[in-house]
Amino acid sequence: MILRPLRNMDLSTLFLLLLSFSIPVSAFEDPFDCHFQVNNLKYDLNPLAGEHVVTRARETPPTREVDSVRISLCSDLERQKDVSDGDQCPSGTRVCLTKTNSKDGSDRIVSVVPIAQTSTLNPSYAPLSSAKGVSILMHGGSYSHPINTTTDVEQSVNITLLCAPDSDPSEPKFLSYDGVRLDLEWSSSAGCGFAAGEDEKNGESPGNGGSSGSGSLSSVGWFLLLLVVGFALYMGLGAYYNYSTYGASGIDLIPHREFFAEVPYMLRDVVSHLCSTVRPRRSSSHRGGYIAV
Ligand SMILES: *[C@@H]1O[C@H](CO)[C@@H](O)[C@H](O)[C@H]1NC(C)=O
Ligand SMILES: *[C@@H]1O[C@H](CO)[C@@H](O)[C@H](O)[C@H]1NC(C)=O
């Protein structure tokens, strides 16, 4: 019951092929899936998923100016069907600010600023110094500078995420926008990190709408799953091959049985090799026997 070398190669090729499936899985992963880690604390922003709108108004007689921010952190904002294309951010935007000017009851959108976009998101995180929580900086497109209108400036948003258990569902607060950076503050359980080893308890609760569920299995999880599935397939196919080719039964069904039978001896050899490289030094320096410590 010896598998021919060619057959061995076929099986290991199949095995490697199965493993390689884990690579595309990570390649297709969302660039920002609302999970990140800062200083051994993991965060899950899924309680903040879905679309949120926050506004601030300013009286500028004889008009009134309203800044409105649409936010969808875990996925791209959906297109607004009742708004013309020019009056909303391009697709692939996660945070969009629009300025509307109202006069005598008629509204006019005067600027549309893509504050954070998936393609240029490049998120960075920093723990808050003053309170429990984390700040998240995300980047977007360029927009005309409010003062020096001859230049475009990169837009960004700084979200101060405060740890507030039991406050979900919650809405963000508009702090400021200076034409370059938008500052938002958000109190949520999502701001309370959990230890990296601990199981995720946040975001698991049903009804936190918009959660994509993409974080349910990490790349490592997929890799391990495929490893197990691959091994099972290898065992199954190997057993079938042994059965159909050699009429093997019982323990002889195990593919490459000789190899697996060798494993304990190989381990023993490795261990004894490691021990023998350590021991001679000791025995040469204390040849006279052990010294009492
Ligand atoms: C505006 O920006 C341009 C290009 O960065 C710079 O050369 C110019 O000096 C700026 N003007 C003012 C008034 O800051
Ligand atoms: C974002 O805001 C927080 C809180 O105000 C601040 O601590 C942090 O430094 C800011 N991040 C950046 C990149 O400016």
mmCIF file with all atom_site columns, N, CA and C in Angstrom, residues 58-65 101-105:
data_model
loop_
_atom_site.group_PDB
_atom_site.id
_atom_site.type_symbol
_atom_site.label_atom_id
_atom_site.label_alt_id
_atom_site.label_comp_id
_atom_site.label_asym_id
_atom_site.label_entity_id
_atom_site.label_seq_id
_atom_site.pdbx_PDB_ins_code
_atom_site.Cartn_x
_atom_site.Cartn_y
_atom_site.Cartn_z
_atom_site.occupancy
_atom_site.B_iso_or_equiv
_atom_site.pdbx_formal_charge
_atom_site.auth_seq_id
_atom_site.auth_comp_id
_atom_site.auth_asym_id
_atom_site.auth_atom_id
_atom_site.pdbx_PDB_model_num
ATOM 1  N N  . ARG A 1 58  ? -26.858 77.986 10.633 1.00 0.00 ? 58  ARG A N  1
ATOM 2  C CA . ARG A 1 58  ? -26.297 79.287 10.977 1.00 0.00 ? 58  ARG A CA 1
ATOM 3  C C  . ARG A 1 58  ? -27.177 80.346 10.316 1.00 0.00 ? 58  ARG A C  1
ATOM 4  N N  . GLU A 1 59  ? -27.570 81.342 11.111 1.00 0.00 ? 59  GLU A N  1
ATOM 5  C CA . GLU A 1 59  ? -28.383 82.430 10.561 1.00 0.00 ? 59  GLU A CA 1
ATOM 6  C C  . GLU A 1 59  ? -27.440 83.426 9.898  1.00 0.00 ? 59  GLU A C  1
ATOM 7  N N  . THR A 1 60  ? -27.624 83.605 8.626  1.00 0.00 ? 60  THR A N  1
ATOM 8  C CA . THR A 1 60  ? -26.802 84.558 7.893  1.00 0.00 ? 60  THR A CA 1
ATOM 9  C C  . THR A 1 60  ? -27.738 85.474 7.110  1.00 0.00 ? 60  THR A C  1
ATOM 10 N N  . PRO A 1 61  ? -28.464 86.379 7.845  1.00 0.00 ? 61  PRO A N  1
ATOM 11 C CA . PRO A 1 61  ? -29.508 87.185 7.195  1.00 0.00 ? 61  PRO A CA 1
ATOM 12 C C  . PRO A 1 61  ? -29.013 87.852 5.918  1.00 0.00 ? 61  PRO A C  1
ATOM 13 N N  . PRO A 1 62  ? -29.769 87.871 4.876  1.00 0.00 ? 62  PRO A N  1
ATOM 14 C CA . PRO A 1 62  ? -31.179 87.453 4.861  1.00 0.00 ? 62  PRO A CA 1
ATOM 15 C C  . PRO A 1 62  ? -31.366 85.960 4.556  1.00 0.00 ? 62  PRO A C  1
ATOM 16 N N  . THR A 1 63  ? -30.275 85.167 4.665  1.00 0.00 ? 63  THR A N  1
ATOM 17 C CA . THR A 1 63  ? -30.435 83.732 4.370  1.00 0.00 ? 63  THR A CA 1
ATOM 18 C C  . THR A 1 63  ? -30.104 82.921 5.606  1.00 0.00 ? 63  THR A C  1
ATOM 19 N N  . ARG A 1 64  ? -30.262 81.654 5.461  1.00 0.00 ? 64  ARG A N  1
ATOM 20 C CA . ARG A 1 64  ? -29.951 80.720 6.534  1.00 0.00 ? 64  ARG A CA 1
ATOM 21 C C  . ARG A 1 64  ? -29.120 79.610 5.914  1.00 0.00 ? 64  ARG A C  1
ATOM 22 N N  . GLU A 1 65  ? -28.018 79.256 6.578  1.00 0.00 ? 65  GLU A N  1
ATOM 23 C CA . GLU A 1 65  ? -27.114 78.266 6.011  1.00 0.00 ? 65  GLU A CA 1
ATOM 24 C C  . GLU A 1 65  ? -27.166 76.988 6.850  1.00 0.00 ? 65  GLU A C  1
ATOM 25 N N  . ASN A 1 101 ? -28.274 76.680 1.290  1.00 0.00 ? 101 ASN A N  1
ATOM 26 C CA . ASN A 1 101 ? -28.627 78.051 1.623  1.00 0.00 ? 101 ASN A CA 1
ATOM 27 C C  . ASN A 1 101 ? -30.118 78.244 1.398  1.00 0.00 ? 101 ASN A C  1
ATOM 28 N N  . SER A 1 102 ? -30.787 78.738 2.423  1.00 0.00 ? 102 SER A N  1
ATOM 29 C CA . SER A 1 102 ? -32.241 78.942 2.316  1.00 0.00 ? 102 SER A CA 1
ATOM 30 C C  . SER A 1 102 ? -32.562 80.424 2.347  1.00 0.00 ? 102 SER A C  1
ATOM 31 N N  . LYS A 1 103 ? -33.459 80.797 1.464  1.00 0.00 ? 103 LYS A N  1
ATOM 32 C CA . LYS A 1 103 ? -33.939 82.182 1.470  1.00 0.00 ? 103 LYS A CA 1
ATOM 33 C C  . LYS A 1 103 ? -35.403 82.178 1.079  1.00 0.00 ? 103 LYS A C  1
ATOM 34 N N  . ASP A 1 104 ? -36.203 82.777 1.950  1.00 0.00 ? 104 ASP A N  1
ATOM 35 C CA . ASP A 1 104 ? -37.645 82.867 1.708  1.00 0.00 ? 104 ASP A CA 1
ATOM 36 C C  . ASP A 1 104 ? -38.240 81.499 1.378  1.00 0.00 ? 104 ASP A C  1
ATOM 37 N N  . GLY A 1 105 ? -37.781 80.503 2.082  1.00 0.00 ? 105 GLY A N  1
ATOM 38 C CA . GLY A 1 105 ? -38.368 79.176 1.925  1.00 0.00 ? 105 GLY A CA 1
ATOM 39 C C  . GLY A 1 105 ? -37.856 78.387 0.747  1.00 0.00 ? 105 GLY A C  1
#
